[in-house]
Amino acid sequence: MAYTDDAVLAKLSGLSEASDSVISVSQWIMFHRRHADRTVQLWLQKLKESTSNKRLYLVYLANEVAQQTKARRREDFVVAFSPIIAEAVGTAYKGAGSDIQGRIKRVVEVWKDREVFEKPILEAIEARIQEINQARGAPKSGLGGSIFGSAPSIPAELAPLTTPQQNVTKLLLGTKTAVNSANQEYDKLLGPNSVAPTAPVYAARLSGLLKSLAQAEGAVDQCVKARRELVTALQKVLDTNRNALISEEDQLETFVRRRMEVEDKKNEVERAIMAGLPDDEPYMSSNGPIDHTDPEPDRPEIEELTPPPMEPDLPEQPGSLDDIDRHSASNIIQEAPIQPPNAMGIGTHTSLGPQYKSVPTTMNGSKKRKLGDGNDFPDLGEDDGIDSDVAEILRRDSNGS
């Protein structure tokens, strides 16, 4: 079957949900890929005139043609579908039941996963579906309102940029088609390799070129206006963030200064603690920090080394030291029983202490000396101060020896 508009419309009218029908029509369309732009325009026209179910079948057909040609590295139909696919999906999605809308979303998710269309085109499709959901009051699907379930939500500060960016994206797709068409017609008629036809045909083609140039000019003009609106919105967001940045930088300097001040104060207090500064002494004066120096420790008290006074030795009685038998005196002192002193003998014992203390004795105690007068004991004076029992013991020892 030769390629004509009626043939294309007939193929599209006989399309059904069966996979064989979609595959056969897509193969016939891909065979005539030279007419991709015209076929896509007729496809969009048929989609707008069809019911909801028929629109779903036409979306399936566009999916099959776009994926097959992209896999074969022939992107004629991908380029042809790009300017109008967002509008077509929005038309098929609007007014359809929830079941059909779910199927359309699944097709769009496949396009995203396989990158059938460029990212701006997929974003335009997503924006169109979101607009329809918001108009109907339906909740946004996916995370953050994305139909793909993975796009993050838009911050509130960037919400004013959403509409201008969507307008630019929509106009950019139509502008691209109009500009490409006008450039191609211009090169055919006025390019360096163009051949001028006859005058009547040339005049008709020039008229057609004027229309194409006018369409391209209008499309670019609308795109420029939308881009200016987007730049204005971006400038407002930029000014807001620039002012916020200045304020935050001032706050940063303030906190840096305060942190350094607190660190200096902390170090000063720690030095005061190490130096043993009293708790009631202030750490900061009105003019600034006080430089505390470590106090010198007190000198230790030195005990005097003067020896204690010695008791003077009493003078010895003449003849008493040489005439006393050292051994006998030592034995007498050791064998004498200790009796409690009476009141009358206290002074006598006190006077006898130095005399016995000063009597020298030999180391072995073996030598004995006889007193000159024949007595073993020196004359100690009167016996009034000696106890009677002690005197009796001394007398017995003297007689036995």
GROMACS .gro file of C-alpha atoms in nm:
model
  401
    1MET     CA    1   0.000   0.000   0.000
    2ALA     CA    2   0.140   0.336  -0.104
    3TYR     CA    3   0.193   0.601   0.161
    4THR     CA    4  -0.088   0.856   0.171
    5ASP     CA    5  -0.271   1.041   0.446
    6ASP     CA    6  -0.576   0.825   0.394
    7ALA     CA    7  -0.367   0.510   0.416
    8VAL     CA    8  -0.216   0.623   0.744
    9LEU     CA    9  -0.555   0.713   0.888
   10ALA     CA   10  -0.693   0.380   0.777
   11LYS     CA   11  -0.412   0.193   0.952
   12LEU     CA   12  -0.469   0.395   1.267
   13SER     CA   13  -0.845   0.337   1.259
   14GLY     CA   14  -0.799  -0.041   1.238
   15LEU     CA   15  -0.570  -0.048   1.537
   16SER     CA   16  -0.682  -0.266   1.829
   17GLU     CA   17  -0.549  -0.369   2.172
   18ALA     CA   18  -0.410  -0.697   2.038
   19SER     CA   19  -0.035  -0.712   2.022
   20ASP     CA   20  -0.039  -0.846   1.665
   21SER     CA   21  -0.237  -0.541   1.551
   22VAL     CA   22   0.005  -0.300   1.720
   23ILE     CA   23   0.309  -0.480   1.574
   24SER     CA   24   0.175  -0.494   1.216
   25VAL     CA   25   0.078  -0.125   1.208
   26SER     CA   26   0.411  -0.023   1.364
   27GLN     CA   27   0.607  -0.219   1.101
   28TRP     CA   28   0.414  -0.050   0.818
   29ILE     CA   29   0.478   0.292   0.972
   30MET     CA   30   0.849   0.222   1.023
   31PHE     CA   31   0.876   0.107   0.663
   32HIS     CA   32   0.771   0.457   0.559
   33ARG     CA   33   1.009   0.630   0.800
   34ARG     CA   34   1.085   0.896   0.539
   35HIS     CA   35   0.743   1.040   0.623
   36ALA     CA   36   0.794   1.026   0.999
   37ASP     CA   37   0.695   1.389   1.062
   38ARG     CA   38   0.373   1.358   0.864
   39THR     CA   39   0.284   1.026   1.020
   40VAL     CA   40   0.326   1.167   1.370
   41GLN     CA   41   0.103   1.464   1.288
   42LEU     CA   42  -0.170   1.233   1.160
   43TRP     CA   43  -0.124   1.013   1.467
   44LEU     CA   44  -0.181   1.313   1.697
   45GLN     CA   45  -0.486   1.417   1.497
   46LYS     CA   46  -0.636   1.068   1.525
   47LEU     CA   47  -0.561   1.052   1.898
   48LYS     CA   48  -0.751   1.375   1.965
   49GLU     CA   49  -1.056   1.243   1.775
   50SER     CA   50  -1.064   0.899   1.943
   51THR     CA   51  -1.218   0.765   2.263
   52SER     CA   52  -1.027   0.686   2.580
   53ASN     CA   53  -0.968   0.321   2.489
   54LYS     CA   54  -0.860   0.408   2.135
   55ARG     CA   55  -0.621   0.669   2.271
   56LEU     CA   56  -0.458   0.402   2.487
   57TYR     CA   57  -0.402   0.184   2.178
   58LEU     CA   58  -0.245   0.478   1.996
   59VAL     CA   59  -0.011   0.533   2.293
   60TYR     CA   60   0.088   0.166   2.270
   61LEU     CA   61   0.159   0.215   1.899
   62ALA     CA   62   0.379   0.520   1.965
   63ASN     CA   63   0.567   0.324   2.231
   64GLU     CA   64   0.634   0.033   1.992
   65VAL     CA   65   0.750   0.257   1.706
   66ALA     CA   66   0.973   0.475   1.928
   67GLN     CA   67   1.145   0.185   2.103
   68GLN     CA   68   1.199  -0.021   1.789
   69THR     CA   69   1.351   0.267   1.590
   70LYS     CA   70   1.571   0.371   1.882
   71ALA     CA   71   1.698   0.015   1.922
   72ARG     CA   72   1.787   0.012   1.552
   73ARG     CA   73   1.966   0.346   1.588
   74ARG     CA   74   1.716   0.515   1.360
   75GLU     CA   75   1.570   0.796   1.567
   76ASP     CA   76   1.351   0.950   1.298
   77PHE     CA   77   1.030   0.880   1.488
   78VAL     CA   78   1.186   0.963   1.828
   79VAL     CA   79   1.271   1.308   1.696
   80ALA     CA   80   0.928   1.342   1.536
   81PHE     CA   81   0.740   1.236   1.852
   82SER     CA   82   0.946   1.455   2.089
   83PRO     CA   83   0.771   1.790   2.026
   84ILE     CA   84   0.416   1.653   2.060
   85ILE     CA   85   0.441   1.351   2.288
   86ALA     CA   86   0.376   1.550   2.610
   87GLU     CA   87   0.059   1.700   2.463
   88ALA     CA   88  -0.052   1.362   2.329
   89VAL     CA   89   0.000   1.184   2.664
   90GLY     CA   90  -0.185   1.464   2.842
   91THR     CA   91  -0.477   1.431   2.602
   92ALA     CA   92  -0.493   1.054   2.645
   93TYR     CA   93  -0.458   1.079   3.024
   94LYS     CA   94  -0.719   1.351   3.074
   95GLY     CA   95  -1.073   1.224   3.109
   96ALA     CA   96  -0.966   0.858   3.115
   97GLY     CA   97  -1.056   0.610   3.387
   98SER     CA   98  -0.819   0.515   3.665
   99ASP     CA   99  -0.736   0.185   3.491
  100ILE     CA  100  -0.637   0.355   3.165
  101GLN     CA  101  -0.446   0.623   3.351
  102GLY     CA  102  -0.249   0.356   3.534
  103ARG     CA  103  -0.155   0.189   3.205
  104ILE     CA  104  -0.043   0.521   3.058
  105LYS     CA  105   0.174   0.581   3.363
  106ARG     CA  106   0.336   0.242   3.320
  107VAL     CA  107   0.422   0.328   2.958
  108VAL     CA  108   0.580   0.655   3.071
  109GLU     CA  109   0.780   0.470   3.337
  110VAL     CA  110   0.915   0.239   3.066
  111TRP     CA  111   1.022   0.541   2.864
  112LYS     CA  112   1.204   0.676   3.167
  113ASP     CA  113   1.377   0.350   3.256
  114ARG     CA  114   1.493   0.286   2.898
  115GLU     CA  115   1.559   0.653   2.822
  116VAL     CA  116   1.352   0.643   2.507
  117PHE     CA  117   1.309   1.022   2.514
  118GLU     CA  118   1.532   1.291   2.651
  119LYS     CA  119   1.500   1.399   3.013
  120PRO     CA  120   1.334   1.741   2.943
  121ILE     CA  121   1.064   1.566   2.740
  122LEU     CA  122   0.998   1.315   3.017
  123GLU     CA  123   0.981   1.601   3.269
  124ALA     CA  124   0.728   1.778   3.048
  125ILE     CA  125   0.515   1.460   3.037
  126GLU     CA  126   0.534   1.431   3.413
  127ALA     CA  127   0.436   1.795   3.458
  128ARG     CA  128   0.135   1.754   3.229
  129ILE     CA  129   0.011   1.452   3.426
  130GLN     CA  130   0.059   1.637   3.755
  131GLU     CA  131  -0.144   1.931   3.628
  132ILE     CA  132  -0.431   1.699   3.539
  133ASN     CA  133  -0.415   1.527   3.879
  134GLN     CA  134  -0.415   1.860   4.061
  135ALA     CA  135  -0.709   1.986   3.859
  136ARG     CA  136  -0.907   1.676   3.950
  137GLY     CA  137  -0.796   1.692   4.315
  138ALA     CA  138  -0.634   1.352   4.297
  139PRO     CA  139  -0.337   1.279   4.524
  140LYS     CA  140   0.004   1.289   4.367
  141SER     CA  141   0.143   0.947   4.298
  142GLY     CA  142   0.492   0.841   4.395
  143LEU     CA  143   0.726   1.020   4.629
  144GLY     CA  144   0.715   1.397   4.611
  145GLY     CA  145   0.439   1.396   4.348
  146SER     CA  146   0.645   1.222   4.080
  147ILE     CA  147   0.469   0.970   3.857
  148PHE     CA  148   0.792   0.772   3.848
  149GLY     CA  149   0.790   0.729   4.225
  150SER     CA  150   1.150   0.842   4.273
  151ALA     CA  151   1.171   1.216   4.206
  152PRO     CA  152   1.217   1.432   4.517
  153SER     CA  153   0.965   1.693   4.621
  154ILE     CA  154   1.021   2.054   4.516
  155PRO     CA  155   1.127   2.288   4.801
  156ALA     CA  156   0.889   2.572   4.878
  157GLU     CA  157   1.159   2.829   4.789
  158LEU     CA  158   1.177   2.689   4.434
  159ALA     CA  159   0.802   2.664   4.378
  160PRO     CA  160   0.789   2.999   4.187
  161LEU     CA  161   1.028   2.849   3.932
  162THR     CA  162   0.811   2.549   3.848
  163THR     CA  163   0.557   2.718   3.620
  164PRO     CA  164   0.808   2.928   3.422
  165GLN     CA  165   1.030   2.625   3.370
  166GLN     CA  166   0.737   2.414   3.251
  167ASN     CA  167   0.633   2.685   3.006
  168VAL     CA  168   0.984   2.702   2.865
  169THR     CA  169   0.998   2.324   2.828
  170LYS     CA  170   0.666   2.308   2.645
  171LEU     CA  171   0.747   2.593   2.409
  172LEU     CA  172   1.096   2.459   2.344
  173LEU     CA  173   0.962   2.137   2.198
  174GLY     CA  174   0.733   2.318   1.951
  175THR     CA  175   1.000   2.574   1.871
  176LYS     CA  176   1.250   2.306   1.782
  177THR     CA  177   1.017   2.157   1.520
  178ALA     CA  178   0.928   2.493   1.366
  179VAL     CA  179   1.291   2.604   1.351
  180ASN     CA  180   1.409   2.279   1.190
  181SER     CA  181   1.133   2.293   0.929
  182ALA     CA  182   1.202   2.658   0.843
  183ASN     CA  183   1.577   2.594   0.813
  184GLN     CA  184   1.526   2.297   0.583
  185GLU     CA  185   1.291   2.489   0.349
  186TYR     CA  186   1.525   2.784   0.345
  187ASP     CA  187   1.825   2.567   0.248
  188LYS     CA  188   1.623   2.403  -0.032
  189LEU     CA  189   1.524   2.732  -0.188
  190LEU     CA  190   1.805   2.971  -0.101
  191GLY     CA  191   2.094   2.746  -0.003
  192PRO     CA  192   2.424   2.735  -0.194
  193ASN     CA  193   2.333   2.403  -0.359
  194SER     CA  194   1.970   2.493  -0.437
  195VAL     CA  195   1.838   2.500  -0.793
  196ALA     CA  196   1.582   2.765  -0.880
  197PRO     CA  197   1.264   2.619  -1.034
  198THR     CA  198   1.037   2.795  -1.275
  199ALA     CA  199   0.901   3.133  -1.174
  200PRO     CA  200   0.545   3.029  -1.079
  201VAL     CA  201   0.671   2.731  -0.875
  202TYR     CA  202   0.945   2.942  -0.722
  203ALA     CA  203   0.697   3.208  -0.615
  204ALA     CA  204   0.472   2.946  -0.455
  205ARG     CA  205   0.760   2.792  -0.266
  206LEU     CA  206   0.877   3.131  -0.147
  207SER     CA  207   0.529   3.196  -0.013
  208GLY     CA  208   0.542   2.867   0.173
  209LEU     CA  209   0.886   2.957   0.307
  210LEU     CA  210   0.753   3.289   0.436
  211LYS     CA  211   0.484   3.104   0.629
  212SER     CA  212   0.740   2.864   0.775
  213LEU     CA  213   0.968   3.150   0.873
  214ALA     CA  214   0.676   3.337   1.032
  215GLN     CA  215   0.581   3.028   1.234
  216ALA     CA  216   0.939   2.977   1.346
  217GLU     CA  217   0.968   3.345   1.437
  218GLY     CA  218   0.649   3.333   1.645
  219ALA     CA  219   0.758   3.014   1.821
  220VAL     CA  220   1.099   3.158   1.905
  221ASP     CA  221   0.939   3.483   2.022
  222GLN     CA  222   0.714   3.296   2.265
  223CYS     CA  223   1.008   3.092   2.385
  224VAL     CA  224   1.209   3.410   2.445
  225LYS     CA  225   0.926   3.563   2.652
  226ALA     CA  226   0.892   3.248   2.859
  227ARG     CA  227   1.268   3.235   2.909
  228ARG     CA  228   1.270   3.596   3.031
  229GLU     CA  229   1.001   3.515   3.285
  230LEU     CA  230   1.208   3.224   3.404
  231VAL     CA  231   1.520   3.441   3.434
  232THR     CA  232   1.322   3.701   3.632
  233ALA     CA  233   1.201   3.433   3.874
  234LEU     CA  234   1.553   3.296   3.903
  235GLN     CA  235   1.684   3.647   3.974
  236LYS     CA  236   1.437   3.685   4.261
  237VAL     CA  237   1.544   3.355   4.409
  238LEU     CA  238   1.908   3.454   4.362
  239ASP     CA  239   1.858   3.791   4.535
  240THR     CA  240   1.683   3.623   4.826
  241ASN     CA  241   1.962   3.371   4.870
  242ARG     CA  242   2.230   3.639   4.833
  243ASN     CA  243   2.077   3.846   5.115
  244ALA     CA  244   2.043   3.534   5.328
  245LEU     CA  245   2.408   3.454   5.258
  246ILE     CA  246   2.524   3.796   5.379
  247SER     CA  247   2.324   3.759   5.701
  248GLU     CA  248   2.455   3.408   5.763
  249GLU     CA  249   2.815   3.522   5.706
  250ASP     CA  250   2.769   3.793   5.970
  251GLN     CA  251   2.634   3.533   6.212
  252LEU     CA  252   2.929   3.308   6.136
  253GLU     CA  253   3.178   3.584   6.224
  254THR     CA  254   2.990   3.657   6.547
  255PHE     CA  255   2.998   3.296   6.662
  256VAL     CA  256   3.363   3.254   6.567
  257ARG     CA  257   3.453   3.558   6.773
  258ARG     CA  258   3.247   3.439   7.069
  259ARG     CA  259   3.398   3.092   7.054
  260MET     CA  260   3.751   3.235   7.064
  261GLU     CA  261   3.653   3.459   7.357
  262VAL     CA  262   3.514   3.166   7.551
  263GLU     CA  263   3.825   2.958   7.480
  264ASP     CA  264   4.048   3.237   7.614
  265LYS     CA  265   3.830   3.267   7.925
  266LYS     CA  266   3.842   2.890   7.979
  267ASN     CA  267   4.223   2.884   7.950
  268GLU     CA  268   4.248   3.173   8.198
  269VAL     CA  269   4.029   2.997   8.453
  270GLU     CA  270   4.229   2.676   8.415
  271ARG     CA  271   4.554   2.865   8.472
  272ALA     CA  272   4.405   3.027   8.782
  273ILE     CA  273   4.304   2.685   8.913
  274MET     CA  274   4.652   2.548   8.859
  275ALA     CA  275   4.804   2.850   9.037
  276GLY     CA  276   4.582   2.797   9.342
  277LEU     CA  277   4.382   3.116   9.301
  278PRO     CA  278   4.118   3.157   9.577
  279ASP     CA  279   3.758   3.110   9.475
  280ASP     CA  280   3.652   3.455   9.595
  281GLU     CA  281   3.913   3.636   9.381
  282PRO     CA  282   3.771   3.757   9.046
  283TYR     CA  283   3.919   3.622   8.724
  284MET     CA  284   3.849   3.928   8.512
  285SER     CA  285   3.894   4.293   8.589
  286SER     CA  286   3.715   4.581   8.424
  287ASN     CA  287   4.014   4.653   8.200
  288GLY     CA  288   4.087   4.298   8.098
  289PRO     CA  289   4.226   3.972   8.227
  290ILE     CA  290   4.462   3.981   8.525
  291ASP     CA  291   4.802   3.826   8.474
  292HIS     CA  292   4.854   3.612   8.781
  293THR     CA  293   5.210   3.506   8.862
  294ASP     CA  294   5.288   3.198   9.064
  295PRO     CA  295   5.367   3.296   9.432
  296GLU     CA  296   5.699   3.187   9.582
  297PRO     CA  297   5.664   2.910   9.842
  298ASP     CA  298   5.739   2.995  10.207
  299ARG     CA  299   6.078   2.894  10.346
  300PRO     CA  300   6.061   2.581  10.563
  301GLU     CA  301   6.112   2.612  10.935
  302ILE     CA  302   6.455   2.479  11.034
  303GLU     CA  303   6.495   2.313  11.376
  304GLU     CA  304   6.790   2.447  11.574
  305LEU     CA  305   7.080   2.204  11.608
  306THR     CA  306   7.193   2.328  11.959
  307PRO     CA  307   7.235   2.019  12.184
  308PRO     CA  308   7.044   2.007  12.512
  309PRO     CA  309   7.234   2.124  12.819
  310MET     CA  310   7.431   1.855  13.008
  311GLU     CA  311   7.403   1.810  13.385
  312PRO     CA  312   7.735   1.895  13.552
  313ASP     CA  313   7.910   1.612  13.726
  314LEU     CA  314   7.929   1.644  14.098
  315PRO     CA  315   8.278   1.643  14.243
  316GLU     CA  316   8.394   1.307  14.366
  317GLN     CA  317   8.455   1.242  14.735
  318PRO     CA  318   8.823   1.192  14.812
  319GLY     CA  319   8.917   0.828  14.824
  320SER     CA  320   8.562   0.705  14.744
  321LEU     CA  321   8.617   0.611  14.376
  322ASP     CA  322   8.941   0.426  14.420
  323ASP     CA  323   8.836   0.243  14.737
  324ILE     CA  324   8.508   0.094  14.610
  325ASP     CA  325   8.507  -0.255  14.479
  326ARG     CA  326   8.339  -0.219  14.139
  327HIS     CA  327   8.225  -0.580  14.121
  328SER     CA  328   8.082  -0.581  14.474
  329ALA     CA  329   7.901  -0.253  14.417
  330SER     CA  330   7.753  -0.382  14.092
  331ASN     CA  331   7.633  -0.699  14.260
  332ILE     CA  332   7.488  -0.508  14.548
  333ILE     CA  333   7.292  -0.280  14.317
  334GLN     CA  334   7.156  -0.572  14.113
  335GLU     CA  335   7.068  -0.798  14.413
  336ALA     CA  336   6.918  -0.532  14.632
  337PRO     CA  337   6.543  -0.567  14.643
  338ILE     CA  338   6.348  -0.263  14.540
  339GLN     CA  339   6.151  -0.130  14.829
  340PRO     CA  340   5.914   0.158  14.809
  341PRO     CA  341   6.089   0.458  14.947
  342ASN     CA  342   5.959   0.618  15.257
  343ALA     CA  343   5.917   0.980  15.304
  344MET     CA  344   6.234   1.022  15.500
  345GLY     CA  345   6.463   0.843  15.248
  346ILE     CA  346   6.380   1.034  14.936
  347GLY     CA  347   6.650   1.297  14.982
  348THR     CA  348   6.913   1.038  15.069
  349HIS     CA  349   6.860   0.834  14.747
  350THR     CA  350   6.872   1.150  14.548
  351SER     CA  351   7.209   1.240  14.691
  352LEU     CA  352   7.349   0.891  14.636
  353GLY     CA  353   7.261   0.874  14.265
  354PRO     CA  354   7.545   1.085  14.130
  355GLN     CA  355   7.802   0.909  14.345
  356TYR     CA  356   7.718   0.559  14.217
  357LYS     CA  357   7.680   0.690  13.863
  358SER     CA  358   8.033   0.826  13.858
  359VAL     CA  359   8.199   0.506  13.993
  360PRO     CA  360   8.396   0.338  13.709
  361THR     CA  361   8.390  -0.041  13.671
  362THR     CA  362   8.606  -0.283  13.478
  363MET     CA  363   8.473  -0.470  13.177
  364ASN     CA  364   8.524  -0.825  13.313
  365GLY     CA  365   8.454  -0.745  13.680
  366SER     CA  366   8.712  -1.010  13.792
  367LYS     CA  367   8.950  -0.788  13.984
  368LYS     CA  368   8.868  -0.684  14.340
  369ARG     CA  369   9.020  -0.414  14.546
  370LYS     CA  370   9.030  -0.400  14.926
  371LEU     CA  371   8.935  -0.083  15.099
  372GLY     CA  372   9.202   0.082  15.299
  373ASP     CA  373   9.002   0.078  15.622
  374GLY     CA  374   8.895  -0.288  15.586
  375ASN     CA  375   8.536  -0.212  15.497
  376ASP     CA  376   8.374  -0.313  15.165
  377PHE     CA  377   8.169   0.001  15.134
  378PRO     CA  378   8.271   0.360  15.153
  379ASP     CA  379   8.157   0.582  15.424
  380LEU     CA  380   7.827   0.709  15.306
  381GLY     CA  381   7.772   0.923  15.605
  382GLU     CA  382   7.507   0.869  15.860
  383ASP     CA  383   7.268   0.580  15.808
  384ASP     CA  384   6.966   0.774  15.911
  385GLY     CA  385   6.839   0.780  15.550
  386ILE     CA  386   6.889   0.403  15.479
  387ASP     CA  387   6.607   0.166  15.529
  388SER     CA  388   6.667  -0.082  15.814
  389ASP     CA  389   6.609  -0.386  15.598
  390VAL     CA  390   6.852  -0.266  15.334
  391ALA     CA  391   7.110  -0.193  15.600
  392GLU     CA  392   7.070  -0.545  15.740
  393ILE     CA  393   7.122  -0.699  15.395
  394LEU     CA  394   7.433  -0.497  15.340
  395ARG     CA  395   7.569  -0.600  15.673
  396ARG     CA  396   7.514  -0.970  15.606
  397ASP     CA  397   7.687  -0.950  15.271
  398SER     CA  398   7.982  -0.772  15.427
  399ASN     CA  399   8.028  -1.032  15.699
  400GLY     CA  400   7.993  -1.327  15.463
  401SER     CA  401   8.262  -1.199  15.234
   0.00000   0.00000   0.00000
